[in-house]
Amino acid sequence: METKPRILIIYTGGTIGMIKNPVTNALETVDFNLIFDRVPELNRLQIEIDNKSVKKPVDSSDMNISHWREIAKMVSDNYVEYDGFLILHGTDTMAYTASALSFMFEGLKKPIVLTGAQLPIGIIRTDGKNNLISALEVVAEKRANGEPMIQEVAVFFDDKLFRGNRSTKDSATHFEAFRSPNFEALAIAGVKIEYYENRFFSSANTPFITHRELNNRVALVKLFPGIKFELYKDVFNKDHVDGVVIETFGAGNTPSSEYLKKLILDFMAEGGVVLNITQCNSGTVKQGFYESSADFQEIGVISGGNMTTEAAMTKMMVFLDIEDLEKSKQVLAQEIRGEVDY
Ligand code: ASP
């Protein structure tokens, strides 16, 4: 007899498990068991489900490095015992957590899928039930050779499965809340769940390890016409910051400012790292393509290709190690988990 897949659900908070406070009318995070009670269909799936909750479930606006460490530890402590992991998470920062986890795990050979909801599970029109049940089916799915179908960190939402580090929250109101602007869906759930195996990421056959040391001395600067770079002196300052992601215009272009160039040169001379991504919704940075990005290329700003902001920020947090700057820069300049094309 075929054994049922064993899946661990990790509850971290978010709208999916919230209820309305009758006094304030605001949505508040509640216990995971409420979700289980509201979805009795879970008992009918041919899946053995266990669940654990993080110490203190949160609205995902409160997610930070210590939550990512906690979630990663829960996965790695249970990695051998389970066939896959489903993480219930608020939608607001789900793409950041998915990106962070994708970089924190090396040699991953099992599915880690994040999902959540735009409407709490207790509300009749909730999207949470569909997301939860379909995501569980994705995590449980096997290939013909018996290996897990998905062997990477992914986000399931509405009817699509996206690579975690390619996903971004796109809508605050629609059930179709996520998008993967530069990489097509890994699977689409219609009458049947259609998998696109040629798009899957495959880790090298190295031991499964978790990077748990993250660097939060990182900053994000988004350019806009008329930007006053003098206000950013404290950002490009190695006393407080080790790395800056700059969201530039179009294909990686910046205003032609000698002040900015000097700010960056001085920051880099002190050991700071700068990564250039585009603020366009899709497409890629091509430093040197226009004169307005030639300076960046010349002074050694790293091109972030077509990485999302979520992927760029978390990749820096996971891999910017000031003790080994050269290696950090190498990793930041190349594709390591299917997160980027150049
Ligand atoms: N504020 C909520 C959160 O991200 C929104 C949601 O889950 O949809 O936790």
Short mmCIF file of C-alpha atoms and ligand atoms in Angstrom, two decimals:
data_model
loop_
_atom_site.label_atom_id
_atom_site.label_comp_id
_atom_site.label_asym_id
_atom_site.label_seq_id
_atom_site.Cartn_x
_atom_site.Cartn_y
_atom_site.Cartn_z
CA MET A 1 0.00 0.00 0.00
CA GLU A 2 1.28 3.49 -0.87
CA THR A 3 2.14 5.55 2.19
CA LYS A 4 0.53 8.97 2.53
CA PRO A 5 2.86 11.97 2.14
CA ARG A 6 3.65 13.62 5.46
CA ILE A 7 3.47 17.38 5.44
CA LEU A 8 4.27 19.88 8.16
CA ILE A 9 2.22 23.08 8.17
CA ILE A 10 4.01 25.97 9.84
CA TYR A 11 1.71 28.79 10.88
CA THR A 12 3.30 32.23 11.10
CA GLY A 13 0.20 34.49 11.14
CA GLY A 14 -1.34 36.74 8.49
CA THR A 15 -4.91 37.40 7.37
CA ILE A 16 -5.63 33.71 6.73
CA GLY A 17 -5.82 33.12 10.48
CA MET A 18 -7.16 36.49 11.64
CA ILE A 19 -10.53 37.41 13.13
CA LYS A 20 -12.16 40.78 13.62
CA ASN A 21 -11.85 42.30 17.07
CA PRO A 22 -15.49 43.20 17.88
CA VAL A 23 -14.42 46.34 19.77
CA THR A 24 -11.86 47.87 17.41
CA ASN A 25 -13.05 46.18 14.20
CA ALA A 26 -9.40 45.56 13.28
CA LEU A 27 -8.20 42.13 12.13
CA GLU A 28 -6.05 40.35 14.73
CA THR A 29 -3.96 37.21 14.57
CA VAL A 30 -5.39 34.11 16.26
CA ASP A 31 -4.46 30.50 16.93
CA PHE A 32 -3.83 28.02 14.12
CA ASN A 33 -6.43 25.54 15.41
CA LEU A 34 -9.13 27.93 14.26
CA ILE A 35 -7.95 27.43 10.68
CA PHE A 36 -8.03 23.68 11.03
CA ASP A 37 -11.58 23.76 12.42
CA ARG A 38 -12.76 25.97 9.56
CA VAL A 39 -11.43 23.64 6.87
CA PRO A 40 -12.73 20.14 7.68
CA GLU A 41 -11.88 19.17 4.07
CA LEU A 42 -8.27 18.81 5.24
CA ASN A 43 -9.24 15.50 6.84
CA ARG A 44 -10.36 14.14 3.48
CA LEU A 45 -7.02 14.69 1.72
CA GLN A 46 -4.81 11.63 1.34
CA ILE A 47 -2.11 13.49 3.26
CA GLU A 48 -0.84 13.11 6.79
CA ILE A 49 -0.76 16.63 8.18
CA ASP A 50 0.96 17.90 11.30
CA ASN A 51 1.08 21.51 12.30
CA LYS A 52 3.30 23.75 14.35
CA SER A 53 3.10 27.42 15.00
CA VAL A 54 5.90 29.96 15.44
CA LYS A 55 6.19 31.22 19.03
CA LYS A 56 4.23 34.37 18.31
CA PRO A 57 2.24 34.53 15.03
CA VAL A 58 2.32 38.02 13.53
CA ASP A 59 0.84 40.27 10.91
CA SER A 60 3.57 39.84 8.29
CA SER A 61 4.38 43.57 8.44
CA ASP A 62 6.19 42.60 11.64
CA MET A 63 8.35 39.89 10.03
CA ASN A 64 12.07 40.25 10.58
CA ILE A 65 15.29 38.27 10.54
CA SER A 66 14.53 36.51 13.81
CA HIS A 67 11.25 35.16 12.41
CA TRP A 68 13.06 33.90 9.30
CA ARG A 69 15.59 32.17 11.53
CA GLU A 70 12.80 30.61 13.57
CA ILE A 71 10.95 29.36 10.47
CA ALA A 72 14.18 28.05 8.91
CA LYS A 73 15.02 26.20 12.12
CA MET A 74 11.55 24.61 12.23
CA VAL A 75 12.07 23.37 8.66
CA SER A 76 15.60 22.11 9.18
CA ASP A 77 14.80 20.39 12.50
CA ASN A 78 11.97 18.51 10.73
CA TYR A 79 13.55 18.17 7.29
CA VAL A 80 14.15 14.42 7.39
CA GLU A 81 10.82 13.51 8.95
CA TYR A 82 8.52 15.25 6.46
CA ASP A 83 8.01 15.08 2.70
CA GLY A 84 7.35 18.78 2.45
CA PHE A 85 6.47 22.01 4.23
CA LEU A 86 3.61 24.45 3.89
CA ILE A 87 4.12 27.85 5.48
CA LEU A 88 1.03 29.94 6.22
CA HIS A 89 2.07 33.57 6.08
CA GLY A 90 0.64 37.07 5.71
CA THR A 91 0.62 38.27 2.13
CA ASP A 92 2.26 41.65 2.76
CA THR A 93 5.80 40.35 3.14
CA MET A 94 5.37 36.78 1.90
CA ALA A 95 7.62 37.40 -1.11
CA TYR A 96 10.42 38.61 1.20
CA THR A 97 10.16 35.53 3.42
CA ALA A 98 10.01 33.23 0.38
CA SER A 99 13.09 34.92 -1.09
CA ALA A 100 14.97 34.85 2.22
CA LEU A 101 14.25 31.14 2.76
CA SER A 102 15.31 30.31 -0.80
CA PHE A 103 18.74 31.78 -0.03
CA MET A 104 18.99 30.42 3.51
CA PHE A 105 18.60 26.79 2.39
CA GLU A 106 21.25 25.06 0.35
CA GLY A 107 20.85 21.60 -1.20
CA LEU A 108 17.05 21.73 -0.79
CA LYS A 109 15.35 18.66 -2.26
CA LYS A 110 11.87 19.03 -0.77
CA PRO A 111 9.03 21.51 -1.32
CA ILE A 112 8.64 24.56 0.89
CA VAL A 113 5.50 26.36 -0.25
CA LEU A 114 4.15 29.59 1.25
CA THR A 115 0.53 30.60 1.04
CA GLY A 116 -1.98 32.83 2.82
CA ALA A 117 -5.18 34.70 2.06
CA GLN A 118 -6.63 38.11 1.31
CA LEU A 119 -9.74 37.27 3.41
CA PRO A 120 -9.67 35.44 6.76
CA ILE A 121 -10.56 31.76 6.68
CA GLY A 122 -13.63 32.41 8.87
CA ILE A 123 -15.25 34.61 6.21
CA ILE A 124 -17.58 32.81 3.79
CA ARG A 125 -15.96 34.22 0.63
CA THR A 126 -12.44 33.51 1.87
CA ASP A 127 -9.76 32.70 -0.68
CA GLY A 128 -7.85 30.97 2.12
CA LYS A 129 -9.54 27.58 1.71
CA ASN A 130 -8.66 27.26 -1.95
CA ASN A 131 -5.12 28.48 -1.35
CA LEU A 132 -4.58 26.12 1.57
CA ILE A 133 -5.98 23.00 -0.09
CA SER A 134 -4.34 23.55 -3.49
CA ALA A 135 -1.00 24.42 -1.89
CA LEU A 136 -1.15 21.23 0.18
CA GLU A 137 -1.75 19.22 -2.98
CA VAL A 138 1.27 20.88 -4.59
CA VAL A 139 3.48 20.06 -1.61
CA ALA A 140 2.27 16.43 -1.64
CA GLU A 141 2.74 15.90 -5.40
CA LYS A 142 5.39 13.37 -6.48
CA ARG A 143 7.29 12.89 -9.73
CA ALA A 144 7.10 9.57 -11.59
CA ASN A 145 10.35 8.50 -9.86
CA GLY A 146 8.84 9.09 -6.41
CA GLU A 147 10.79 12.30 -5.65
CA PRO A 148 8.86 15.42 -4.58
CA MET A 149 7.53 17.31 -7.62
CA ILE A 150 8.70 20.67 -6.22
CA GLN A 151 12.17 20.87 -4.70
CA GLU A 152 12.47 24.59 -4.07
CA VAL A 153 10.86 27.45 -2.12
CA ALA A 154 7.66 28.59 -3.86
CA VAL A 155 4.59 30.77 -3.34
CA PHE A 156 1.13 29.42 -4.14
CA PHE A 157 -1.61 31.99 -4.53
CA ASP A 158 -5.02 32.00 -6.23
CA ASP A 159 -4.25 29.51 -8.99
CA LYS A 160 -0.52 29.82 -9.54
CA LEU A 161 2.68 28.48 -8.09
CA PHE A 162 5.60 30.86 -8.44
CA ARG A 163 9.29 30.50 -7.61
CA GLY A 164 9.57 32.18 -4.20
CA ASN A 165 12.48 34.45 -5.07
CA ARG A 166 10.76 35.60 -8.30
CA SER A 167 7.46 36.48 -6.67
CA THR A 168 6.14 39.85 -5.59
CA LYS A 169 2.89 41.07 -4.03
CA ASP A 170 0.96 42.81 -6.76
CA SER A 171 -2.46 43.64 -5.34
CA ALA A 172 -3.74 44.69 -1.94
CA THR A 173 -7.29 43.73 -2.87
CA HIS A 174 -7.48 41.07 -5.58
CA PHE A 175 -7.46 37.35 -4.87
CA GLU A 176 -4.83 37.15 -7.62
CA ALA A 177 -2.41 38.95 -5.32
CA PHE A 178 0.99 37.77 -6.55
CA ARG A 179 2.98 37.96 -9.73
CA SER A 180 6.32 36.72 -10.97
CA PRO A 181 7.29 39.43 -13.43
CA ASN A 182 10.36 37.86 -15.00
CA PHE A 183 9.75 34.14 -14.65
CA GLU A 184 6.70 32.11 -15.62
CA ALA A 185 4.62 30.13 -13.13
CA LEU A 186 5.95 26.74 -12.04
CA ALA A 187 2.41 25.36 -12.00
CA ILE A 188 -1.15 26.48 -12.70
CA ALA A 189 -4.08 24.99 -10.84
CA GLY A 190 -7.13 24.58 -13.05
CA VAL A 191 -9.33 21.49 -13.16
CA LYS A 192 -6.02 19.71 -12.82
CA ILE A 193 -2.75 21.12 -11.48
CA GLU A 194 -0.48 21.55 -14.51
CA TYR A 195 3.25 21.45 -13.68
CA TYR A 196 5.91 22.98 -15.95
CA GLU A 197 8.90 20.85 -15.07
CA ASN A 198 11.27 22.60 -17.47
CA ARG A 199 10.97 25.71 -15.23
CA PHE A 200 11.84 23.98 -11.96
CA PHE A 201 14.96 24.88 -10.02
CA SER A 202 17.16 22.00 -9.08
CA SER A 203 19.73 22.24 -6.28
CA ALA A 204 23.08 20.54 -6.68
CA ASN A 205 23.36 17.22 -4.84
CA THR A 206 25.07 18.82 -1.87
CA PRO A 207 24.14 18.24 1.78
CA PHE A 208 21.09 20.19 3.04
CA ILE A 209 22.34 23.14 5.08
CA THR A 210 20.81 26.31 6.48
CA HIS A 211 22.48 29.73 6.51
CA ARG A 212 21.14 31.35 9.64
CA GLU A 213 23.47 34.33 9.98
CA LEU A 214 21.82 37.26 8.24
CA ASN A 215 23.16 40.79 7.94
CA ASN A 216 20.58 43.51 8.51
CA ARG A 217 22.97 46.42 7.95
CA VAL A 218 21.47 46.81 4.49
CA ALA A 219 19.47 49.63 2.95
CA LEU A 220 17.25 50.27 -0.04
CA VAL A 221 17.32 53.50 -2.06
CA LYS A 222 14.70 54.17 -4.73
CA LEU A 223 15.65 56.90 -7.21
CA PHE A 224 13.20 59.55 -8.37
CA PRO A 225 13.63 62.63 -10.56
CA GLY A 226 14.82 65.51 -8.38
CA ILE A 227 16.34 63.24 -5.72
CA LYS A 228 18.61 65.12 -3.32
CA PHE A 229 21.55 62.80 -2.77
CA GLU A 230 22.83 64.92 0.13
CA LEU A 231 19.98 63.40 2.18
CA TYR A 232 21.46 59.93 1.67
CA LYS A 233 24.87 60.59 3.23
CA ASP A 234 23.97 58.50 6.24
CA VAL A 235 22.83 55.62 4.08
CA PHE A 236 26.06 55.35 2.12
CA ASN A 237 27.93 55.36 5.40
CA LYS A 238 29.94 52.30 6.35
CA ASP A 239 29.55 53.12 10.07
CA HIS A 240 25.92 51.97 9.87
CA VAL A 241 25.48 50.18 6.55
CA ASP A 242 27.32 47.33 4.80
CA GLY A 243 25.27 47.12 1.62
CA VAL A 244 22.84 49.22 -0.41
CA VAL A 245 20.39 48.05 -3.06
CA ILE A 246 19.59 50.90 -5.48
CA GLU A 247 16.37 50.78 -7.47
CA THR A 248 17.37 52.69 -10.59
CA PHE A 249 15.45 53.77 -13.68
CA GLY A 250 14.83 51.52 -16.70
CA ALA A 251 17.81 49.39 -17.64
CA GLY A 252 19.80 50.51 -14.57
CA ASN A 253 20.12 54.23 -15.23
CA THR A 254 20.84 57.04 -12.75
CA PRO A 255 20.94 60.83 -12.80
CA SER A 256 24.40 62.03 -13.86
CA SER A 257 25.49 63.25 -10.45
CA GLU A 258 29.13 63.60 -9.45
CA TYR A 259 27.93 63.79 -5.84
CA LEU A 260 26.28 60.34 -6.08
CA LYS A 261 29.32 58.88 -7.79
CA LYS A 262 31.59 60.13 -4.99
CA LEU A 263 29.15 58.96 -2.31
CA ILE A 264 29.24 55.46 -3.77
CA LEU A 265 33.00 55.45 -4.43
CA ASP A 266 33.75 56.48 -0.83
CA PHE A 267 31.28 53.92 0.51
CA MET A 268 32.84 51.15 -1.57
CA ALA A 269 36.36 52.21 -0.62
CA GLU A 270 35.35 51.58 3.02
CA GLY A 271 34.09 48.08 2.10
CA GLY A 272 30.45 48.86 1.27
CA VAL A 273 28.66 46.91 -1.46
CA VAL A 274 26.14 48.38 -3.91
CA LEU A 275 23.69 46.33 -5.99
CA ASN A 276 21.75 47.87 -8.88
CA ILE A 277 18.22 46.67 -9.70
CA THR A 278 15.53 48.29 -11.80
CA GLN A 279 12.40 49.88 -10.41
CA CYS A 280 10.54 48.75 -13.56
CA ASN A 281 7.97 46.03 -12.97
CA SER A 282 9.76 43.74 -15.39
CA GLY A 283 12.93 43.63 -17.48
CA THR A 284 16.55 43.82 -16.49
CA VAL A 285 19.48 46.06 -15.60
CA LYS A 286 22.12 46.36 -18.34
CA GLN A 287 24.85 48.56 -16.88
CA GLY A 288 26.74 50.47 -19.56
CA PHE A 289 23.95 50.16 -22.14
CA TYR A 290 23.23 53.88 -21.72
CA GLU A 291 25.72 56.56 -20.75
CA SER A 292 23.56 57.11 -17.65
CA SER A 293 24.61 53.74 -16.25
CA ALA A 294 28.18 53.65 -17.54
CA ASP A 295 29.56 55.20 -14.32
CA PHE A 296 28.05 52.46 -12.19
CA GLN A 297 29.64 49.83 -14.40
CA GLU A 298 33.00 51.60 -14.26
CA ILE A 299 33.12 52.03 -10.47
CA GLY A 300 32.13 48.45 -9.65
CA VAL A 301 28.46 48.64 -8.69
CA ILE A 302 27.13 45.09 -9.00
CA SER A 303 24.38 44.51 -11.56
CA GLY A 304 21.33 42.84 -10.01
CA GLY A 305 19.97 41.82 -13.45
CA ASN A 306 16.21 41.30 -13.26
CA MET A 307 16.00 40.45 -9.55
CA THR A 308 12.95 41.60 -7.63
CA THR A 309 13.53 44.02 -4.77
CA GLU A 310 12.56 41.22 -2.38
CA ALA A 311 15.18 38.88 -3.83
CA ALA A 312 17.90 41.55 -3.98
CA MET A 313 17.39 42.68 -0.37
CA THR A 314 17.24 39.20 1.12
CA LYS A 315 20.12 37.89 -1.01
CA MET A 316 22.22 40.71 0.41
CA MET A 317 21.06 39.95 3.94
CA VAL A 318 21.98 36.27 3.61
CA PHE A 319 25.25 36.58 1.69
CA LEU A 320 26.82 39.92 2.62
CA ASP A 321 29.56 38.76 4.94
CA ILE A 322 31.98 41.57 5.76
CA GLU A 323 34.60 39.01 6.81
CA ASP A 324 34.72 37.72 3.23
CA LEU A 325 33.84 40.61 0.98
CA GLU A 326 35.24 39.18 -2.25
CA LYS A 327 33.22 35.97 -1.95
CA SER A 328 30.10 37.99 -1.00
CA LYS A 329 30.45 40.14 -4.11
CA GLN A 330 30.91 37.08 -6.31
CA VAL A 331 27.74 35.48 -4.95
CA LEU A 332 25.78 38.71 -5.34
CA ALA A 333 26.88 38.98 -8.97
CA GLN A 334 25.68 35.53 -10.03
CA GLU A 335 22.59 33.37 -10.13
CA ILE A 336 22.50 30.88 -7.27
CA ARG A 337 18.86 29.83 -6.69
CA GLY A 338 17.18 30.62 -9.97
CA GLU A 339 16.50 34.18 -8.78
CA VAL A 340 17.94 36.17 -11.69
CA ASP A 341 18.81 36.43 -15.39
CA TYR A 342 21.36 38.90 -16.69
N1 ASP B 1 -1.47 42.42 6.86
C1 ASP B 1 -1.64 41.02 6.51
C2 ASP B 1 -0.30 40.32 6.62
O1 ASP B 1 0.50 40.43 5.76
C3 ASP B 1 -2.18 40.92 5.11
C4 ASP B 1 -2.45 39.51 4.64
O2 ASP B 1 -2.12 38.51 5.22
O3 ASP B 1 -3.05 39.42 3.54
O4 ASP B 1 -0.06 39.69 7.63
#
